[in-house]
Amino acid sequence: DVQTTTVGGIEYILSGGNAIASGVTSALSSVVNIPASISYGGKSYPVVSIASSIFRGNTTITSVSLPNSIGSFDSHMFDGCTSLTSVTLPSSLKEIPDYAFYGCTSLQSISIPSSVTLIGEYAFYGCSAITSLTIPANVSKLGKLCFWNLSALKELTIEDSSEVLHLNNGYGYYGMFRNSPLSKLYLGRDLEYYDDYKASPFYNQTAPIEVTIGPQVTELGNYLFYSDTGLKSITIPANVQSIGEKAFYG
């Protein structure tokens, strides 16, 4: 049997022993806490998924907490949630999908779970209030322009890993963090990106920036710090075996 119930302004479908968050009502609070399970008719139903885009364009919610029982969610889930300031993601999450937090201009911080392996295209595009960001070691790919226009981002940590991090720079080969005024960068792994100076993830950093290179980095790619007139300090350790063409040009 399929049952439905509403808890805290969120509608749930109960089926097959599980619960799915399927929609929202006008009673939805600005602080959203999706529980790990729903009690109904004397039974407990684990909340295992969220229907596509149920929060998209919601300008009322300010914080969201997702339980660890949810392993994934669809693209555009929080797209356009311009009042959202904080979010707690499930510790088992494998992927942050395309456009997940697109245009969340009030989002001040994001803790990406260590379980995440892929960040989809435009996932955090235009999140202009984020000031610091850590990309965990298990992330293998950054989708097209997923961190484009993070205009308040000051501190970026790319955690140590022996695996290459692949960057999709998107249209015009724009550098992933080109519009971020970084002041501190920790680079803990090798990067792969389109071989063009405009595609450098750190192209044209004009604010004063201190760069630390981690022990797993073996190469600094072509154009990596191209036109970074704000480069204040960098120490290149012995583990770096090659420095690409025009890596420090300008």
mmCIF file of C-alpha atoms in Angstrom:
data_model
loop_
_atom_site.group_PDB
_atom_site.id
_atom_site.type_symbol
_atom_site.label_atom_id
_atom_site.label_comp_id
_atom_site.label_asym_id
_atom_site.label_seq_id
_atom_site.Cartn_x
_atom_site.Cartn_y
_atom_site.Cartn_z
ATOM 1 C CA ASP A 1 0.000 0.000 0.000
ATOM 2 C CA VAL A 2 1.046 3.566 -0.699
ATOM 3 C CA GLN A 3 0.363 6.100 2.046
ATOM 4 C CA THR A 4 1.013 9.822 2.280
ATOM 5 C CA THR A 5 1.695 12.052 5.254
ATOM 6 C CA THR A 6 2.967 15.539 5.973
ATOM 7 C CA VAL A 7 5.559 16.403 8.616
ATOM 8 C CA GLY A 8 7.005 19.864 9.191
ATOM 9 C CA GLY A 9 5.593 21.220 5.952
ATOM 10 C CA ILE A 10 7.101 18.406 3.860
ATOM 11 C CA GLU A 11 4.947 15.810 2.136
ATOM 12 C CA TYR A 12 6.108 12.184 2.185
ATOM 13 C CA ILE A 13 5.111 9.142 0.168
ATOM 14 C CA LEU A 14 5.314 5.930 2.201
ATOM 15 C CA SER A 15 5.826 2.834 0.074
ATOM 16 C CA GLY A 16 7.725 -0.438 0.286
ATOM 17 C CA GLY A 17 8.794 0.285 3.844
ATOM 18 C CA ASN A 18 10.515 3.564 2.878
ATOM 19 C CA ALA A 19 9.627 7.257 2.792
ATOM 20 C CA ILE A 20 10.232 9.723 -0.037
ATOM 21 C CA ALA A 21 10.065 13.476 0.490
ATOM 22 C CA SER A 22 7.761 14.363 -2.396
ATOM 23 C CA GLY A 23 6.755 17.995 -1.968
ATOM 24 C CA VAL A 24 6.323 20.969 0.318
ATOM 25 C CA THR A 25 3.350 22.867 1.708
ATOM 26 C CA SER A 26 2.809 26.456 2.786
ATOM 27 C CA ALA A 27 3.576 25.347 6.359
ATOM 28 C CA LEU A 28 7.228 24.744 5.482
ATOM 29 C CA SER A 29 9.530 26.472 7.958
ATOM 30 C CA SER A 30 12.552 28.522 6.921
ATOM 31 C CA VAL A 31 14.653 26.003 8.875
ATOM 32 C CA VAL A 32 14.275 22.612 7.189
ATOM 33 C CA ASN A 33 15.292 19.431 8.999
ATOM 34 C CA ILE A 34 14.428 16.283 7.085
ATOM 35 C CA PRO A 35 14.379 13.392 9.581
ATOM 36 C CA ALA A 36 16.086 10.049 9.048
ATOM 37 C CA SER A 37 12.717 8.302 9.419
ATOM 38 C CA ILE A 38 8.986 9.002 9.536
ATOM 39 C CA SER A 39 6.596 7.351 11.999
ATOM 40 C CA TYR A 40 3.156 6.492 10.633
ATOM 41 C CA GLY A 41 0.556 3.994 11.776
ATOM 42 C CA GLY A 42 2.860 2.554 14.373
ATOM 43 C CA LYS A 43 5.630 1.900 11.831
ATOM 44 C CA SER A 44 8.928 3.640 11.094
ATOM 45 C CA TYR A 45 9.805 4.501 7.481
ATOM 46 C CA PRO A 46 13.412 5.460 6.641
ATOM 47 C CA VAL A 47 13.606 8.593 4.472
ATOM 48 C CA VAL A 48 15.669 7.379 1.513
ATOM 49 C CA SER A 49 15.220 10.038 -1.176
ATOM 50 C CA ILE A 50 13.899 13.472 -2.110
ATOM 51 C CA ALA A 51 11.776 14.100 -5.174
ATOM 52 C CA SER A 52 13.326 16.207 -7.909
ATOM 53 C CA SER A 53 13.564 19.965 -7.371
ATOM 54 C CA ILE A 54 11.036 20.228 -4.514
ATOM 55 C CA PHE A 55 12.986 23.169 -3.054
ATOM 56 C CA ARG A 56 13.934 24.797 -6.367
ATOM 57 C CA GLY A 57 13.324 28.534 -6.384
ATOM 58 C CA ASN A 58 12.237 28.619 -2.732
ATOM 59 C CA THR A 59 13.338 32.006 -1.409
ATOM 60 C CA THR A 60 12.103 31.421 2.160
ATOM 61 C CA ILE A 61 14.265 28.576 3.472
ATOM 62 C CA THR A 62 17.453 29.645 5.268
ATOM 63 C CA SER A 63 18.957 26.326 6.352
ATOM 64 C CA VAL A 64 18.564 22.675 5.389
ATOM 65 C CA SER A 65 19.740 19.488 7.077
ATOM 66 C CA LEU A 66 19.595 16.220 5.135
ATOM 67 C CA PRO A 67 19.842 12.880 6.999
ATOM 68 C CA ASN A 68 22.494 10.249 6.341
ATOM 69 C CA SER A 69 19.749 7.889 5.148
ATOM 70 C CA ILE A 70 19.647 9.862 1.870
ATOM 71 C CA GLY A 71 22.410 8.713 -0.466
ATOM 72 C CA SER A 72 21.634 11.004 -3.393
ATOM 73 C CA PHE A 73 19.389 13.771 -4.680
ATOM 74 C CA ASP A 74 18.568 15.147 -8.103
ATOM 75 C CA SER A 75 19.867 18.170 -10.002
ATOM 76 C CA HIS A 76 18.474 21.673 -9.346
ATOM 77 C CA MET A 77 17.416 20.636 -5.828
ATOM 78 C CA PHE A 78 18.267 24.028 -4.253
ATOM 79 C CA ASP A 79 18.644 26.011 -7.464
ATOM 80 C CA GLY A 80 17.659 29.632 -6.831
ATOM 81 C CA CYS A 81 17.227 29.319 -3.049
ATOM 82 C CA THR A 82 18.572 32.820 -2.533
ATOM 83 C CA SER A 83 17.955 32.969 1.243
ATOM 84 C CA LEU A 84 19.700 29.660 1.993
ATOM 85 C CA THR A 85 22.686 30.342 4.276
ATOM 86 C CA SER A 86 23.680 26.856 5.458
ATOM 87 C CA VAL A 87 23.209 23.231 4.505
ATOM 88 C CA THR A 88 24.169 19.917 6.088
ATOM 89 C CA LEU A 89 24.742 17.161 3.549
ATOM 90 C CA PRO A 90 24.554 13.383 4.192
ATOM 91 C CA SER A 91 27.877 11.798 5.143
ATOM 92 C CA SER A 92 27.265 9.002 2.603
ATOM 93 C CA LEU A 93 26.633 11.323 -0.362
ATOM 94 C CA LYS A 94 28.541 10.248 -3.493
ATOM 95 C CA GLU A 95 27.713 13.076 -5.860
ATOM 96 C CA ILE A 96 26.657 16.697 -5.726
ATOM 97 C CA PRO A 97 24.509 16.883 -8.849
ATOM 98 C CA ASP A 98 24.336 19.499 -11.598
ATOM 99 C CA TYR A 99 22.932 22.895 -10.578
ATOM 100 C CA ALA A 100 22.399 21.622 -7.003
ATOM 101 C CA PHE A 101 23.049 25.031 -5.389
ATOM 102 C CA TYR A 102 23.026 27.215 -8.481
ATOM 103 C CA GLY A 103 22.557 30.869 -7.590
ATOM 104 C CA CYS A 104 22.372 30.342 -3.817
ATOM 105 C CA THR A 105 23.747 33.814 -3.244
ATOM 106 C CA SER A 106 23.376 33.761 0.566
ATOM 107 C CA LEU A 107 25.096 30.391 1.122
ATOM 108 C CA GLN A 108 27.992 31.281 3.407
ATOM 109 C CA SER A 109 29.739 27.924 3.744
ATOM 110 C CA ILE A 110 29.539 24.360 2.507
ATOM 111 C CA SER A 111 31.096 21.242 3.995
ATOM 112 C CA ILE A 112 31.491 18.689 1.220
ATOM 113 C CA PRO A 113 31.399 15.162 2.688
ATOM 114 C CA SER A 114 34.550 13.071 2.251
ATOM 115 C CA SER A 115 32.406 10.436 0.484
ATOM 116 C CA VAL A 116 31.763 12.704 -2.528
ATOM 117 C CA THR A 117 33.546 11.681 -5.751
ATOM 118 C CA LEU A 118 31.905 14.030 -8.275
ATOM 119 C CA ILE A 119 30.703 17.627 -8.200
ATOM 120 C CA GLY A 120 28.363 18.271 -11.102
ATOM 121 C CA GLU A 121 28.319 21.132 -13.579
ATOM 122 C CA TYR A 122 27.229 24.536 -12.276
ATOM 123 C CA ALA A 123 26.684 22.913 -8.839
ATOM 124 C CA PHE A 124 27.740 26.019 -6.876
ATOM 125 C CA TYR A 125 27.693 28.550 -9.701
ATOM 126 C CA GLY A 126 27.116 32.053 -8.369
ATOM 127 C CA CYS A 127 27.338 31.178 -4.663
ATOM 128 C CA SER A 128 28.772 34.597 -4.034
ATOM 129 C CA ALA A 129 28.827 34.513 -0.202
ATOM 130 C CA ILE A 130 31.089 31.456 0.278
ATOM 131 C CA THR A 131 34.428 32.586 1.755
ATOM 132 C CA SER A 132 36.249 29.267 2.204
ATOM 133 C CA LEU A 133 36.083 25.901 0.485
ATOM 134 C CA THR A 134 37.683 22.473 0.879
ATOM 135 C CA ILE A 135 37.606 19.940 -1.950
ATOM 136 C CA PRO A 136 37.989 16.474 -0.368
ATOM 137 C CA ALA A 137 40.563 13.954 -1.525
ATOM 138 C CA ASN A 138 37.973 11.517 -2.917
ATOM 139 C CA VAL A 139 36.590 14.017 -5.442
ATOM 140 C CA SER A 140 37.852 12.912 -8.858
ATOM 141 C CA LYS A 141 36.049 15.379 -11.123
ATOM 142 C CA LEU A 142 34.752 18.929 -11.013
ATOM 143 C CA GLY A 143 31.970 19.500 -13.522
ATOM 144 C CA LYS A 144 31.713 22.437 -15.891
ATOM 145 C CA LEU A 145 32.032 25.778 -14.057
ATOM 146 C CA CYS A 146 30.824 24.206 -10.794
ATOM 147 C CA PHE A 147 32.643 26.878 -8.757
ATOM 148 C CA TRP A 148 32.323 29.783 -11.177
ATOM 149 C CA ASN A 149 31.540 33.240 -9.758
ATOM 150 C CA LEU A 150 32.373 32.476 -6.137
ATOM 151 C CA SER A 151 33.217 36.144 -5.804
ATOM 152 C CA ALA A 152 33.840 36.118 -2.022
ATOM 153 C CA LEU A 153 36.028 32.995 -1.927
ATOM 154 C CA LYS A 154 39.254 33.759 -0.065
ATOM 155 C CA GLU A 155 40.591 30.391 1.078
ATOM 156 C CA LEU A 156 40.700 27.230 -1.040
ATOM 157 C CA THR A 157 42.017 23.853 0.061
ATOM 158 C CA ILE A 158 42.369 21.009 -2.424
ATOM 159 C CA GLU A 159 43.152 18.079 -0.174
ATOM 160 C CA ASP A 160 46.149 15.786 -0.624
ATOM 161 C CA SER A 161 45.695 12.868 -3.006
ATOM 162 C CA SER A 162 47.837 10.837 -5.377
ATOM 163 C CA GLU A 163 44.929 10.791 -7.858
ATOM 164 C CA VAL A 164 44.579 13.521 -10.485
ATOM 165 C CA LEU A 165 41.670 15.950 -10.095
ATOM 166 C CA HIS A 166 39.939 16.514 -13.445
ATOM 167 C CA LEU A 167 38.468 19.952 -14.119
ATOM 168 C CA ASN A 168 35.913 20.689 -16.819
ATOM 169 C CA ASN A 169 36.347 24.380 -17.547
ATOM 170 C CA GLY A 170 33.372 24.759 -19.858
ATOM 171 C CA TYR A 171 32.599 27.352 -22.496
ATOM 172 C CA GLY A 172 35.525 29.483 -23.543
ATOM 173 C CA TYR A 173 37.771 27.392 -21.298
ATOM 174 C CA TYR A 174 37.227 29.771 -18.403
ATOM 175 C CA GLY A 175 39.320 29.016 -15.332
ATOM 176 C CA MET A 176 37.331 27.402 -12.530
ATOM 177 C CA PHE A 177 38.270 29.976 -9.855
ATOM 178 C CA ARG A 178 38.946 32.908 -12.155
ATOM 179 C CA ASN A 179 36.423 35.183 -10.426
ATOM 180 C CA SER A 180 37.471 34.258 -6.882
ATOM 181 C CA PRO A 181 39.803 36.698 -5.044
ATOM 182 C CA LEU A 182 41.829 33.958 -3.352
ATOM 183 C CA SER A 183 44.220 34.925 -0.570
ATOM 184 C CA LYS A 184 45.254 31.391 0.458
ATOM 185 C CA LEU A 185 45.521 28.274 -1.701
ATOM 186 C CA TYR A 186 46.576 24.801 -0.630
ATOM 187 C CA LEU A 187 47.139 22.581 -3.666
ATOM 188 C CA GLY A 188 47.367 18.959 -2.583
ATOM 189 C CA ARG A 189 47.194 17.060 -5.888
ATOM 190 C CA ASP A 190 47.876 17.225 -9.606
ATOM 191 C CA LEU A 191 45.247 18.896 -11.789
ATOM 192 C CA GLU A 192 44.075 18.143 -15.315
ATOM 193 C CA TYR A 193 42.402 20.922 -17.292
ATOM 194 C CA TYR A 194 42.157 22.186 -20.856
ATOM 195 C CA ASP A 195 45.609 23.230 -22.068
ATOM 196 C CA ASP A 196 45.014 26.922 -22.654
ATOM 197 C CA TYR A 197 46.003 29.870 -20.505
ATOM 198 C CA LYS A 198 42.399 30.987 -20.056
ATOM 199 C CA ALA A 199 41.551 27.503 -18.776
ATOM 200 C CA SER A 200 43.966 27.686 -15.871
ATOM 201 C CA PRO A 201 41.883 27.229 -12.721
ATOM 202 C CA PHE A 202 43.760 30.123 -11.091
ATOM 203 C CA TYR A 203 44.065 32.417 -14.090
ATOM 204 C CA ASN A 204 44.461 36.144 -13.422
ATOM 205 C CA GLN A 205 44.538 36.159 -9.623
ATOM 206 C CA THR A 206 45.202 39.818 -8.871
ATOM 207 C CA ALA A 207 44.589 39.865 -5.091
ATOM 208 C CA PRO A 208 47.585 38.980 -2.861
ATOM 209 C CA ILE A 209 47.676 35.183 -2.644
ATOM 210 C CA GLU A 210 49.852 32.721 -0.709
ATOM 211 C CA VAL A 211 50.217 29.278 -2.281
ATOM 212 C CA THR A 212 51.258 26.063 -0.539
ATOM 213 C CA ILE A 213 52.058 22.969 -2.606
ATOM 214 C CA GLY A 214 51.393 19.603 -0.942
ATOM 215 C CA PRO A 215 53.589 16.463 -0.851
ATOM 216 C CA GLN A 216 51.482 14.547 -3.414
ATOM 217 C CA VAL A 217 51.872 17.105 -6.208
ATOM 218 C CA THR A 218 54.252 15.972 -8.979
ATOM 219 C CA GLU A 219 53.642 18.659 -11.599
ATOM 220 C CA LEU A 220 52.511 22.226 -11.987
ATOM 221 C CA GLY A 221 50.668 22.297 -15.294
ATOM 222 C CA ASN A 222 50.875 24.664 -18.221
ATOM 223 C CA TYR A 223 49.632 28.179 -17.427
ATOM 224 C CA LEU A 224 48.678 27.109 -13.876
ATOM 225 C CA PHE A 225 49.332 30.544 -12.347
ATOM 226 C CA TYR A 226 49.219 32.501 -15.601
ATOM 227 C CA SER A 227 48.816 36.257 -15.098
ATOM 228 C CA ASP A 228 48.627 35.896 -11.308
ATOM 229 C CA THR A 229 49.991 39.319 -10.519
ATOM 230 C CA GLY A 230 48.900 38.941 -6.895
ATOM 231 C CA LEU A 231 51.058 35.867 -6.247
ATOM 232 C CA LYS A 232 52.713 36.747 -2.941
ATOM 233 C CA SER A 233 54.581 33.577 -2.004
ATOM 234 C CA ILE A 234 54.972 29.968 -3.095
ATOM 235 C CA THR A 235 57.336 27.199 -2.075
ATOM 236 C CA ILE A 236 57.870 24.432 -4.600
ATOM 237 C CA PRO A 237 58.791 21.202 -2.793
ATOM 238 C CA ALA A 238 61.124 18.493 -4.090
ATOM 239 C CA ASN A 239 58.208 16.196 -5.017
ATOM 240 C CA VAL A 240 57.310 18.511 -7.924
ATOM 241 C CA GLN A 241 59.036 16.917 -10.914
ATOM 242 C CA SER A 242 57.900 19.224 -13.709
ATOM 243 C CA ILE A 243 56.702 22.785 -14.216
ATOM 244 C CA GLY A 244 54.638 23.409 -17.317
ATOM 245 C CA GLU A 245 54.880 26.040 -20.024
ATOM 246 C CA LYS A 246 54.246 29.566 -18.763
ATOM 247 C CA ALA A 247 53.085 28.235 -15.397
ATOM 248 C CA PHE A 248 54.104 31.516 -13.778
ATOM 249 C CA TYR A 249 53.839 33.824 -16.783
ATOM 250 C CA GLY A 250 52.993 37.425 -15.985
#
